[in-house]
């Protein structure tokens, strides 16, 4: 979906396909048929943006076989879909029964991460619509914190500088300008937007910026305006933003609140949880740990890294951090010029929701994704942007 900002620039809205993970190119093509096109039809649009997640095997196929890349581009066009951004965070296995800490490997100190992201950039350059010259890729925020020391930090900086040089060369070759955004996430080396400023300044290249995920921003109890002011002041580009909402519990000491939270403690994904204290957030790596170990004070609000559907907040006594998303979006897209032109709805946890809330069929999932996109569309038009055909 495309929108005209009052300054005349085009803002793109997509949804991320990591909600229907596939490891192979055949699986990606099936996603387009079974999920993405039905979502487009529900929205009544001739064209829908998708943020593709391409696992290692699918990316390798596309980068080594020009006919495969042409075939994917043809399939996108035939189904009324377009790609201006990729989710390069998960490397492989995002559809596994247990993902947890695996999603942070390989990290930016490992050569596989540089190779994979280079492949993604080459693929994206071939997928961009004919009238679009700028593409973006989100990636993990350097590493999970426990796997990082100064030696590995230096390797990561070198890898990202190498990537920037490769992107320069790719633009010279193709005319397509691509940028990478580190995506701050609780528990990682770059946990907050503030944590991103020093390493990105040290790398010192405008092709390497930040991806602001509004669920992660909210989980860390960051104020969107303060965070975005700091990034702007430091000259850190907001490459893209993922529109998502976290799980919020105002009174976690109450038994009914803890019972409601427990329904979201599931074995597949990591749900980092933070408590808001006068001295700053305190955290655990997972929601179950917060509920069962007493590691967090329960007299203050908690937020958990669980991407809940944008249009359907959890039932009381829980809620979502949709107000944080709205506040962030006002700064990202509502000013005299957009801070980023690539927005991506990223609720990948539909099948991890408590059983009563999970979609039971493809049609229900498509309905839900379309409803999220409709909400995001309405927020953008309320900010003065005009939806384009």
mmCIF file of C-alpha atoms in Angstrom:
data_model
loop_
_atom_site.group_PDB
_atom_site.id
_atom_site.type_symbol
_atom_site.label_atom_id
_atom_site.label_comp_id
_atom_site.label_asym_id
_atom_site.label_seq_id
_atom_site.Cartn_x
_atom_site.Cartn_y
_atom_site.Cartn_z
ATOM 1 C CA UNK A 1 0.000 0.000 0.000
ATOM 2 C CA UNK A 2 1.315 3.401 -0.960
ATOM 3 C CA UNK A 3 0.549 6.782 0.560
ATOM 4 C CA UNK A 4 1.369 10.322 -0.518
ATOM 5 C CA UNK A 5 2.839 12.368 2.313
ATOM 6 C CA UNK A 6 1.956 16.078 2.347
ATOM 7 C CA UNK A 7 5.567 16.828 1.374
ATOM 8 C CA UNK A 8 5.027 14.894 -1.870
ATOM 9 C CA UNK A 9 7.066 11.802 -0.977
ATOM 10 C CA UNK A 10 5.695 8.245 -1.105
ATOM 11 C CA UNK A 11 5.346 6.224 2.095
ATOM 12 C CA UNK A 12 5.061 2.438 1.747
ATOM 13 C CA UNK A 13 3.044 0.207 4.091
ATOM 14 C CA UNK A 14 3.532 -3.561 4.017
ATOM 15 C CA UNK A 15 2.995 -6.565 6.244
ATOM 16 C CA UNK A 16 5.776 -8.988 7.101
ATOM 17 C CA UNK A 17 5.555 -12.553 5.791
ATOM 18 C CA UNK A 18 7.431 -14.074 8.734
ATOM 19 C CA UNK A 19 3.930 -14.770 10.039
ATOM 20 C CA UNK A 20 3.799 -17.603 7.459
ATOM 21 C CA UNK A 21 7.379 -18.874 7.629
ATOM 22 C CA UNK A 22 8.854 -20.919 4.800
ATOM 23 C CA UNK A 23 12.413 -22.130 4.347
ATOM 24 C CA UNK A 24 12.439 -22.644 0.575
ATOM 25 C CA UNK A 25 11.543 -20.686 -2.531
ATOM 26 C CA UNK A 26 8.653 -23.047 -3.216
ATOM 27 C CA UNK A 27 7.336 -22.226 0.241
ATOM 28 C CA UNK A 28 7.617 -18.491 -0.448
ATOM 29 C CA UNK A 29 5.680 -18.854 -3.693
ATOM 30 C CA UNK A 30 2.994 -20.784 -1.813
ATOM 31 C CA UNK A 31 2.787 -17.929 0.720
ATOM 32 C CA UNK A 32 2.030 -15.467 -2.041
ATOM 33 C CA UNK A 33 -0.817 -17.664 -3.320
ATOM 34 C CA UNK A 34 -2.281 -18.868 -0.025
ATOM 35 C CA UNK A 35 -1.885 -15.812 2.194
ATOM 36 C CA UNK A 36 -0.641 -12.577 0.631
ATOM 37 C CA UNK A 37 -2.996 -12.384 -2.330
ATOM 38 C CA UNK A 38 -6.053 -13.201 -0.167
ATOM 39 C CA UNK A 39 -5.087 -10.367 2.206
ATOM 40 C CA UNK A 40 -4.838 -7.975 -0.748
ATOM 41 C CA UNK A 41 -8.272 -9.024 -1.985
ATOM 42 C CA UNK A 42 -9.822 -8.459 1.435
ATOM 43 C CA UNK A 43 -8.498 -4.913 1.407
ATOM 44 C CA UNK A 44 -9.916 -4.302 -2.054
ATOM 45 C CA UNK A 45 -6.572 -3.114 -3.365
ATOM 46 C CA UNK A 46 -4.968 -3.714 -6.741
ATOM 47 C CA UNK A 47 -1.551 -3.616 -5.101
ATOM 48 C CA UNK A 48 -0.313 -4.689 -1.658
ATOM 49 C CA UNK A 49 3.144 -4.303 -0.183
ATOM 50 C CA UNK A 50 4.691 -7.256 1.604
ATOM 51 C CA UNK A 51 7.866 -7.348 3.670
ATOM 52 C CA UNK A 52 9.344 -10.655 2.618
ATOM 53 C CA UNK A 53 11.176 -12.881 5.061
ATOM 54 C CA UNK A 54 13.572 -15.061 3.078
ATOM 55 C CA UNK A 55 15.285 -17.865 4.984
ATOM 56 C CA UNK A 56 18.845 -18.856 4.137
ATOM 57 C CA UNK A 57 17.940 -21.581 1.629
ATOM 58 C CA UNK A 58 15.407 -19.422 -0.222
ATOM 59 C CA UNK A 59 17.831 -16.493 -0.406
ATOM 60 C CA UNK A 60 20.618 -18.719 -1.736
ATOM 61 C CA UNK A 61 18.382 -20.082 -4.460
ATOM 62 C CA UNK A 62 17.345 -16.607 -5.545
ATOM 63 C CA UNK A 63 20.844 -15.151 -5.577
ATOM 64 C CA UNK A 64 22.427 -18.045 -7.471
ATOM 65 C CA UNK A 65 19.666 -18.671 -10.016
ATOM 66 C CA UNK A 66 18.630 -15.621 -12.081
ATOM 67 C CA UNK A 67 15.635 -17.501 -13.494
ATOM 68 C CA UNK A 68 14.362 -18.165 -9.961
ATOM 69 C CA UNK A 69 14.581 -14.466 -9.139
ATOM 70 C CA UNK A 70 12.744 -13.568 -12.344
ATOM 71 C CA UNK A 71 10.105 -16.167 -11.481
ATOM 72 C CA UNK A 72 9.539 -14.658 -8.032
ATOM 73 C CA UNK A 73 9.268 -11.168 -9.510
ATOM 74 C CA UNK A 74 6.728 -12.445 -12.036
ATOM 75 C CA UNK A 75 4.703 -14.162 -9.295
ATOM 76 C CA UNK A 76 4.620 -10.952 -7.256
ATOM 77 C CA UNK A 77 3.419 -8.937 -10.233
ATOM 78 C CA UNK A 78 0.779 -11.515 -11.162
ATOM 79 C CA UNK A 79 -0.681 -11.526 -7.664
ATOM 80 C CA UNK A 80 -0.699 -7.733 -7.245
ATOM 81 C CA UNK A 81 2.101 -7.693 -4.688
ATOM 82 C CA UNK A 82 5.207 -5.546 -4.362
ATOM 83 C CA UNK A 83 8.346 -5.645 -2.225
ATOM 84 C CA UNK A 84 10.382 -2.646 -1.073
ATOM 85 C CA UNK A 85 11.611 -4.106 2.232
ATOM 86 C CA UNK A 86 12.866 -7.422 3.593
ATOM 87 C CA UNK A 87 12.987 -8.780 7.130
ATOM 88 C CA UNK A 88 16.566 -10.027 7.427
ATOM 89 C CA UNK A 89 16.472 -10.757 11.179
ATOM 90 C CA UNK A 90 15.665 -14.513 11.345
ATOM 91 C CA UNK A 91 18.255 -16.582 9.444
ATOM 92 C CA UNK A 92 16.420 -19.901 9.315
ATOM 93 C CA UNK A 93 14.062 -22.065 11.342
ATOM 94 C CA UNK A 94 11.592 -19.329 12.295
ATOM 95 C CA UNK A 95 8.754 -21.812 11.848
ATOM 96 C CA UNK A 96 10.311 -24.361 14.227
ATOM 97 C CA UNK A 97 8.411 -25.614 17.247
ATOM 98 C CA UNK A 98 10.924 -23.829 19.473
ATOM 99 C CA UNK A 99 12.746 -20.725 18.246
ATOM 100 C CA UNK A 100 13.673 -18.851 21.456
ATOM 101 C CA UNK A 101 17.380 -17.857 21.471
ATOM 102 C CA UNK A 102 18.082 -19.468 18.095
ATOM 103 C CA UNK A 103 16.726 -16.420 16.280
ATOM 104 C CA UNK A 104 19.839 -14.442 17.282
ATOM 105 C CA UNK A 105 22.246 -16.783 15.475
ATOM 106 C CA UNK A 106 24.321 -16.215 13.450
ATOM 107 C CA UNK A 107 25.040 -12.712 14.702
ATOM 108 C CA UNK A 108 27.004 -9.904 13.095
ATOM 109 C CA UNK A 109 30.342 -11.304 14.307
ATOM 110 C CA UNK A 110 29.724 -14.470 12.259
ATOM 111 C CA UNK A 111 30.566 -14.429 8.530
ATOM 112 C CA UNK A 112 27.284 -16.190 7.701
ATOM 113 C CA UNK A 113 25.340 -13.076 8.719
ATOM 114 C CA UNK A 114 27.262 -10.830 6.332
ATOM 115 C CA UNK A 115 26.955 -13.358 3.505
ATOM 116 C CA UNK A 116 23.214 -13.788 4.062
ATOM 117 C CA UNK A 117 22.490 -10.062 4.245
ATOM 118 C CA UNK A 118 24.544 -9.437 1.112
ATOM 119 C CA UNK A 119 22.460 -12.071 -0.657
ATOM 120 C CA UNK A 120 19.256 -10.428 0.574
ATOM 121 C CA UNK A 121 20.409 -7.070 -0.759
ATOM 122 C CA UNK A 122 21.123 -8.528 -4.179
ATOM 123 C CA UNK A 123 17.709 -10.193 -4.208
ATOM 124 C CA UNK A 124 15.907 -7.016 -3.126
ATOM 125 C CA UNK A 125 17.614 -5.007 -5.852
ATOM 126 C CA UNK A 126 16.004 -7.395 -8.330
ATOM 127 C CA UNK A 127 12.557 -7.309 -6.706
ATOM 128 C CA UNK A 128 12.009 -3.564 -6.301
ATOM 129 C CA UNK A 129 9.178 -2.224 -8.480
ATOM 130 C CA UNK A 130 10.283 -0.430 -11.629
ATOM 131 C CA UNK A 131 9.302 2.970 -10.216
ATOM 132 C CA UNK A 132 11.070 2.463 -6.852
ATOM 133 C CA UNK A 133 14.809 2.965 -6.383
ATOM 134 C CA UNK A 134 15.123 2.621 -2.592
ATOM 135 C CA UNK A 135 14.900 -0.600 -0.582
ATOM 136 C CA UNK A 136 15.447 -1.505 3.066
ATOM 137 C CA UNK A 137 16.357 -4.557 5.098
ATOM 138 C CA UNK A 138 15.947 -4.922 8.868
ATOM 139 C CA UNK A 139 18.463 -7.040 10.777
ATOM 140 C CA UNK A 140 19.271 -8.180 14.285
ATOM 141 C CA UNK A 141 20.805 -5.635 16.689
ATOM 142 C CA UNK A 142 24.368 -6.980 16.485
ATOM 143 C CA UNK A 143 23.922 -9.970 18.831
ATOM 144 C CA UNK A 144 22.270 -11.395 21.907
ATOM 145 C CA UNK A 145 24.048 -9.756 24.834
ATOM 146 C CA UNK A 146 25.671 -12.876 26.350
ATOM 147 C CA UNK A 147 27.464 -13.792 23.111
ATOM 148 C CA UNK A 148 29.214 -10.444 22.713
ATOM 149 C CA UNK A 149 32.663 -9.279 23.786
ATOM 150 C CA UNK A 150 34.973 -6.610 22.383
ATOM 151 C CA UNK A 151 36.555 -8.998 19.892
ATOM 152 C CA UNK A 152 33.177 -9.955 18.488
ATOM 153 C CA UNK A 153 32.026 -6.329 18.588
ATOM 154 C CA UNK A 154 34.986 -5.347 16.406
ATOM 155 C CA UNK A 155 34.145 -8.146 13.957
ATOM 156 C CA UNK A 156 30.547 -6.936 13.791
ATOM 157 C CA UNK A 157 31.606 -3.349 13.044
ATOM 158 C CA UNK A 158 33.945 -4.565 10.317
ATOM 159 C CA UNK A 159 31.201 -6.728 8.793
ATOM 160 C CA UNK A 160 28.723 -3.848 8.700
ATOM 161 C CA UNK A 161 31.268 -1.528 7.097
ATOM 162 C CA UNK A 162 31.957 -4.217 4.516
ATOM 163 C CA UNK A 163 28.242 -4.507 3.887
ATOM 164 C CA UNK A 164 27.963 -0.740 3.395
ATOM 165 C CA UNK A 165 30.733 -0.882 0.793
ATOM 166 C CA UNK A 166 28.924 -3.705 -0.980
ATOM 167 C CA UNK A 167 25.707 -1.708 -1.015
ATOM 168 C CA UNK A 168 27.565 1.208 -2.574
ATOM 169 C CA UNK A 169 28.844 -1.124 -5.280
ATOM 170 C CA UNK A 170 25.372 -2.589 -5.758
ATOM 171 C CA UNK A 171 23.936 0.867 -6.365
ATOM 172 C CA UNK A 172 26.643 1.594 -8.924
ATOM 173 C CA UNK A 173 25.705 -1.642 -10.689
ATOM 174 C CA UNK A 174 21.898 -1.541 -10.469
ATOM 175 C CA UNK A 175 20.881 2.039 -9.691
ATOM 176 C CA UNK A 176 19.053 0.759 -6.579
ATOM 177 C CA UNK A 177 19.896 2.338 -3.216
ATOM 178 C CA UNK A 178 19.581 -0.113 -0.313
ATOM 179 C CA UNK A 179 19.894 0.524 3.425
ATOM 180 C CA UNK A 180 20.098 -1.749 6.475
ATOM 181 C CA UNK A 181 18.425 -1.090 9.824
ATOM 182 C CA UNK A 182 19.548 -2.608 13.123
ATOM 183 C CA UNK A 183 16.387 -3.492 15.051
ATOM 184 C CA UNK A 184 16.790 -2.851 18.811
ATOM 185 C CA UNK A 185 15.291 -5.664 20.866
ATOM 186 C CA UNK A 186 15.188 -6.350 24.618
ATOM 187 C CA UNK A 187 18.009 -8.624 25.745
ATOM 188 C CA UNK A 188 20.276 -7.823 22.810
ATOM 189 C CA UNK A 189 23.489 -5.800 22.677
ATOM 190 C CA UNK A 190 21.415 -3.008 21.172
ATOM 191 C CA UNK A 191 18.354 -3.227 23.406
ATOM 192 C CA UNK A 192 17.039 0.314 23.000
ATOM 193 C CA UNK A 193 17.252 3.116 20.468
ATOM 194 C CA UNK A 194 19.676 4.836 22.828
ATOM 195 C CA UNK A 195 21.939 1.773 22.709
ATOM 196 C CA UNK A 196 22.027 2.017 18.910
ATOM 197 C CA UNK A 197 23.545 5.485 18.725
ATOM 198 C CA UNK A 198 27.134 4.641 19.746
ATOM 199 C CA UNK A 199 27.676 1.610 17.471
ATOM 200 C CA UNK A 200 25.966 3.229 14.496
ATOM 201 C CA UNK A 201 27.992 6.398 14.972
ATOM 202 C CA UNK A 202 31.139 4.281 15.171
ATOM 203 C CA UNK A 203 30.262 2.528 11.905
ATOM 204 C CA UNK A 204 29.671 5.950 10.413
ATOM 205 C CA UNK A 205 27.849 5.126 7.184
ATOM 206 C CA UNK A 206 24.418 6.397 6.168
ATOM 207 C CA UNK A 207 23.538 3.024 4.631
ATOM 208 C CA UNK A 208 23.510 1.509 8.138
ATOM 209 C CA UNK A 209 20.747 2.908 10.345
ATOM 210 C CA UNK A 210 17.982 1.740 12.645
ATOM 211 C CA UNK A 211 14.681 -0.099 12.313
ATOM 212 C CA UNK A 212 12.279 1.104 14.996
ATOM 213 C CA UNK A 213 10.018 -1.740 16.114
ATOM 214 C CA UNK A 214 7.241 -0.186 18.189
ATOM 215 C CA UNK A 215 6.654 -3.366 20.215
ATOM 216 C CA UNK A 216 10.302 -3.452 21.252
ATOM 217 C CA UNK A 217 10.255 0.291 21.924
ATOM 218 C CA UNK A 218 7.253 -0.136 24.202
ATOM 219 C CA UNK A 219 8.561 -3.251 25.963
ATOM 220 C CA UNK A 220 11.626 -1.257 27.028
ATOM 221 C CA UNK A 221 9.353 1.571 28.243
ATOM 222 C CA UNK A 222 10.971 4.037 25.839
ATOM 223 C CA UNK A 223 9.132 7.260 25.124
ATOM 224 C CA UNK A 224 8.756 7.450 21.332
ATOM 225 C CA UNK A 225 9.314 11.205 21.072
ATOM 226 C CA UNK A 226 12.417 11.132 23.285
ATOM 227 C CA UNK A 227 13.811 8.167 21.376
ATOM 228 C CA UNK A 228 13.227 9.647 17.934
ATOM 229 C CA UNK A 229 14.551 13.046 19.001
ATOM 230 C CA UNK A 230 17.773 11.377 20.166
ATOM 231 C CA UNK A 231 18.177 9.478 16.897
ATOM 232 C CA UNK A 232 17.556 12.606 14.849
ATOM 233 C CA UNK A 233 19.972 14.611 16.958
ATOM 234 C CA UNK A 234 22.681 11.983 16.522
ATOM 235 C CA UNK A 235 22.133 11.808 12.772
ATOM 236 C CA UNK A 236 21.088 8.151 12.873
ATOM 237 C CA UNK A 237 18.711 7.419 9.973
ATOM 238 C CA UNK A 238 15.452 5.587 10.681
ATOM 239 C CA UNK A 239 15.661 3.130 7.798
ATOM 240 C CA UNK A 240 12.261 1.538 8.442
ATOM 241 C CA UNK A 241 9.745 0.975 11.199
ATOM 242 C CA UNK A 242 7.877 -2.148 12.177
ATOM 243 C CA UNK A 243 4.414 -1.368 13.492
ATOM 244 C CA UNK A 244 3.696 -3.754 16.346
ATOM 245 C CA UNK A 245 2.210 -3.774 19.835
ATOM 246 C CA UNK A 246 3.414 -5.425 23.047
ATOM 247 C CA UNK A 247 1.486 -7.046 25.892
ATOM 248 C CA UNK A 248 0.860 -4.682 28.835
ATOM 249 C CA UNK A 249 -0.125 -5.584 32.417
ATOM 250 C CA UNK A 250 -0.852 -2.603 34.650
ATOM 251 C CA UNK A 251 -1.195 -4.552 37.935
ATOM 252 C CA UNK A 252 0.827 -7.791 37.720
ATOM 253 C CA UNK A 253 0.476 -8.424 41.457
ATOM 254 C CA UNK A 254 -3.193 -9.350 41.026
ATOM 255 C CA UNK A 255 -3.847 -13.111 40.674
ATOM 256 C CA UNK A 256 -6.228 -12.633 37.731
ATOM 257 C CA UNK A 257 -3.613 -10.566 35.884
ATOM 258 C CA UNK A 258 -0.938 -13.212 36.423
ATOM 259 C CA UNK A 259 -3.314 -15.897 35.213
ATOM 260 C CA UNK A 260 -4.046 -13.876 32.080
ATOM 261 C CA UNK A 261 -0.316 -13.363 31.457
ATOM 262 C CA UNK A 262 0.376 -17.052 31.945
ATOM 263 C CA UNK A 263 -1.838 -17.836 28.954
ATOM 264 C CA UNK A 264 0.694 -15.955 26.776
ATOM 265 C CA UNK A 265 3.746 -17.807 28.156
ATOM 266 C CA UNK A 266 4.310 -20.283 25.330
ATOM 267 C CA UNK A 267 7.271 -22.454 24.243
ATOM 268 C CA UNK A 268 7.987 -21.190 20.736
ATOM 269 C CA UNK A 269 9.210 -17.595 20.930
ATOM 270 C CA UNK A 270 11.147 -15.630 23.512
ATOM 271 C CA UNK A 271 8.956 -13.086 25.310
ATOM 272 C CA UNK A 272 11.331 -10.754 27.105
ATOM 273 C CA UNK A 273 9.497 -9.027 29.940
ATOM 274 C CA UNK A 274 10.230 -5.682 31.570
ATOM 275 C CA UNK A 275 8.983 -3.998 34.751
ATOM 276 C CA UNK A 276 8.864 -0.219 34.934
ATOM 277 C CA UNK A 277 10.660 1.015 38.069
ATOM 278 C CA UNK A 278 11.781 4.484 39.217
ATOM 279 C CA UNK A 279 15.370 3.443 38.436
ATOM 280 C CA UNK A 280 14.547 2.233 34.938
ATOM 281 C CA UNK A 281 13.274 -1.054 33.498
ATOM 282 C CA UNK A 282 14.160 -4.370 35.111
ATOM 283 C CA UNK A 283 13.861 -7.459 32.953
ATOM 284 C CA UNK A 284 13.771 -11.180 32.408
ATOM 285 C CA UNK A 285 14.515 -13.088 29.229
ATOM 286 C CA UNK A 286 11.081 -14.713 29.095
ATOM 287 C CA UNK A 287 7.565 -14.245 30.392
ATOM 288 C CA UNK A 288 7.519 -17.540 32.308
ATOM 289 C CA UNK A 289 10.624 -16.487 34.185
ATOM 290 C CA UNK A 290 8.946 -13.236 35.211
ATOM 291 C CA UNK A 291 5.847 -15.063 36.433
ATOM 292 C CA UNK A 292 7.502 -17.886 38.350
ATOM 293 C CA UNK A 293 10.831 -16.656 39.772
ATOM 294 C CA UNK A 294 9.955 -13.393 41.504
ATOM 295 C CA UNK A 295 12.695 -11.708 39.476
ATOM 296 C CA UNK A 296 10.539 -8.643 38.773
ATOM 297 C CA UNK A 297 8.725 -6.353 41.206
ATOM 298 C CA UNK A 298 4.994 -6.844 40.738
ATOM 299 C CA UNK A 299 3.818 -3.535 42.142
ATOM 300 C CA UNK A 300 4.667 -1.732 38.902
ATOM 301 C CA UNK A 301 3.488 -2.264 35.304
ATOM 302 C CA UNK A 302 4.967 -5.048 33.170
ATOM 303 C CA UNK A 303 5.331 -5.269 29.426
ATOM 304 C CA UNK A 304 6.175 -8.396 27.476
ATOM 305 C CA UNK A 305 7.668 -8.819 24.011
ATOM 306 C CA UNK A 306 4.647 -10.576 22.559
ATOM 307 C CA UNK A 307 3.445 -9.082 19.271
ATOM 308 C CA UNK A 308 -0.311 -8.896 19.777
ATOM 309 C CA UNK A 309 -2.704 -8.070 16.892
ATOM 310 C CA UNK A 310 -2.914 -4.329 16.367
ATOM 311 C CA UNK A 311 -6.680 -4.184 15.971
ATOM 312 C CA UNK A 312 -7.589 -6.557 18.804
ATOM 313 C CA UNK A 313 -6.139 -5.761 22.218
ATOM 314 C CA UNK A 314 -6.133 -8.641 24.721
ATOM 315 C CA UNK A 315 -9.148 -8.896 26.967
ATOM 316 C CA UNK A 316 -9.094 -7.208 30.378
ATOM 317 C CA UNK A 317 -7.221 -7.236 32.685
ATOM 318 C CA UNK A 318 -4.488 -7.050 30.015
ATOM 319 C CA UNK A 319 -4.109 -4.582 27.201
ATOM 320 C CA UNK A 320 -1.637 -3.696 24.454
ATOM 321 C CA UNK A 321 0.799 -0.869 23.800
ATOM 322 C CA UNK A 322 -1.066 0.393 20.740
ATOM 323 C CA UNK A 323 -0.915 3.970 22.164
ATOM 324 C CA UNK A 324 2.887 3.791 21.924
ATOM 325 C CA UNK A 325 2.605 2.746 18.274
ATOM 326 C CA UNK A 326 0.260 5.672 17.577
ATOM 327 C CA UNK A 327 2.585 8.113 19.287
ATOM 328 C CA UNK A 328 5.601 6.810 17.390
ATOM 329 C CA UNK A 329 3.769 6.885 14.076
ATOM 330 C CA UNK A 330 2.821 10.519 14.642
ATOM 331 C CA UNK A 331 6.530 11.361 14.739
ATOM 332 C CA UNK A 332 7.560 8.908 12.027
ATOM 333 C CA UNK A 333 5.005 9.956 9.421
ATOM 334 C CA UNK A 334 3.048 12.922 10.726
ATOM 335 C CA UNK A 335 5.622 15.686 10.638
ATOM 336 C CA UNK A 336 6.526 18.032 7.784
ATOM 337 C CA UNK A 337 8.682 15.228 6.350
ATOM 338 C CA UNK A 338 8.522 11.497 7.159
ATOM 339 C CA UNK A 339 11.397 10.144 9.255
ATOM 340 C CA UNK A 340 11.069 6.902 7.307
ATOM 341 C CA UNK A 341 9.178 5.929 4.169
ATOM 342 C CA UNK A 342 9.007 2.189 4.875
ATOM 343 C CA UNK A 343 6.455 0.900 7.393
ATOM 344 C CA UNK A 344 5.788 -2.780 8.043
ATOM 345 C CA UNK A 345 3.105 -4.399 10.199
ATOM 346 C CA UNK A 346 4.857 -7.292 11.942
ATOM 347 C CA UNK A 347 2.590 -9.504 14.026
ATOM 348 C CA UNK A 348 4.267 -12.890 13.594
ATOM 349 C CA UNK A 349 2.759 -14.473 16.712
ATOM 350 C CA UNK A 350 -0.766 -15.267 15.507
ATOM 351 C CA UNK A 351 -0.267 -19.016 15.983
ATOM 352 C CA UNK A 352 1.407 -18.468 19.374
ATOM 353 C CA UNK A 353 -1.599 -16.654 20.841
ATOM 354 C CA UNK A 354 -3.625 -18.405 23.549
ATOM 355 C CA UNK A 355 -5.657 -21.178 21.903
ATOM 356 C CA UNK A 356 -8.969 -19.326 22.022
ATOM 357 C CA UNK A 357 -7.482 -16.357 20.131
ATOM 358 C CA UNK A 358 -5.636 -18.229 17.377
ATOM 359 C CA UNK A 359 -6.985 -18.218 13.834
ATOM 360 C CA UNK A 360 -8.265 -21.716 13.061
ATOM 361 C CA UNK A 361 -8.009 -21.457 9.277
ATOM 362 C CA UNK A 362 -6.205 -19.487 6.571
ATOM 363 C CA UNK A 363 -9.269 -17.344 5.999
ATOM 364 C CA UNK A 364 -9.326 -16.192 9.625
ATOM 365 C CA UNK A 365 -5.626 -15.350 9.512
ATOM 366 C CA UNK A 366 -6.127 -13.344 6.314
ATOM 367 C CA UNK A 367 -9.039 -11.499 7.949
ATOM 368 C CA UNK A 368 -6.858 -10.598 10.917
ATOM 369 C CA UNK A 369 -3.898 -9.381 8.876
ATOM 370 C CA UNK A 370 -6.204 -7.319 6.661
ATOM 371 C CA UNK A 371 -7.767 -5.761 9.765
ATOM 372 C CA UNK A 372 -4.322 -4.802 11.078
ATOM 373 C CA UNK A 373 -3.404 -3.190 7.774
ATOM 374 C CA UNK A 374 -6.721 -1.350 7.678
ATOM 375 C CA UNK A 375 -6.025 0.079 11.126
ATOM 376 C CA UNK A 376 -2.527 1.183 10.059
ATOM 377 C CA UNK A 377 -3.993 2.691 6.894
ATOM 378 C CA UNK A 378 -6.519 4.689 8.916
ATOM 379 C CA UNK A 379 -3.816 5.959 11.263
ATOM 380 C CA UNK A 380 -1.806 7.203 8.290
ATOM 381 C CA UNK A 381 -4.733 8.919 6.625
ATOM 382 C CA UNK A 382 -5.637 10.541 9.956
ATOM 383 C CA UNK A 383 -2.120 12.029 9.901
ATOM 384 C CA UNK A 384 -2.832 13.641 6.546
ATOM 385 C CA UNK A 385 -1.357 11.065 4.194
ATOM 386 C CA UNK A 386 -3.377 10.127 1.108
ATOM 387 C CA UNK A 387 -3.755 6.507 0.081
ATOM 388 C CA UNK A 388 -2.680 5.939 -3.519
ATOM 389 C CA UNK A 389 -4.212 3.442 -5.965
#
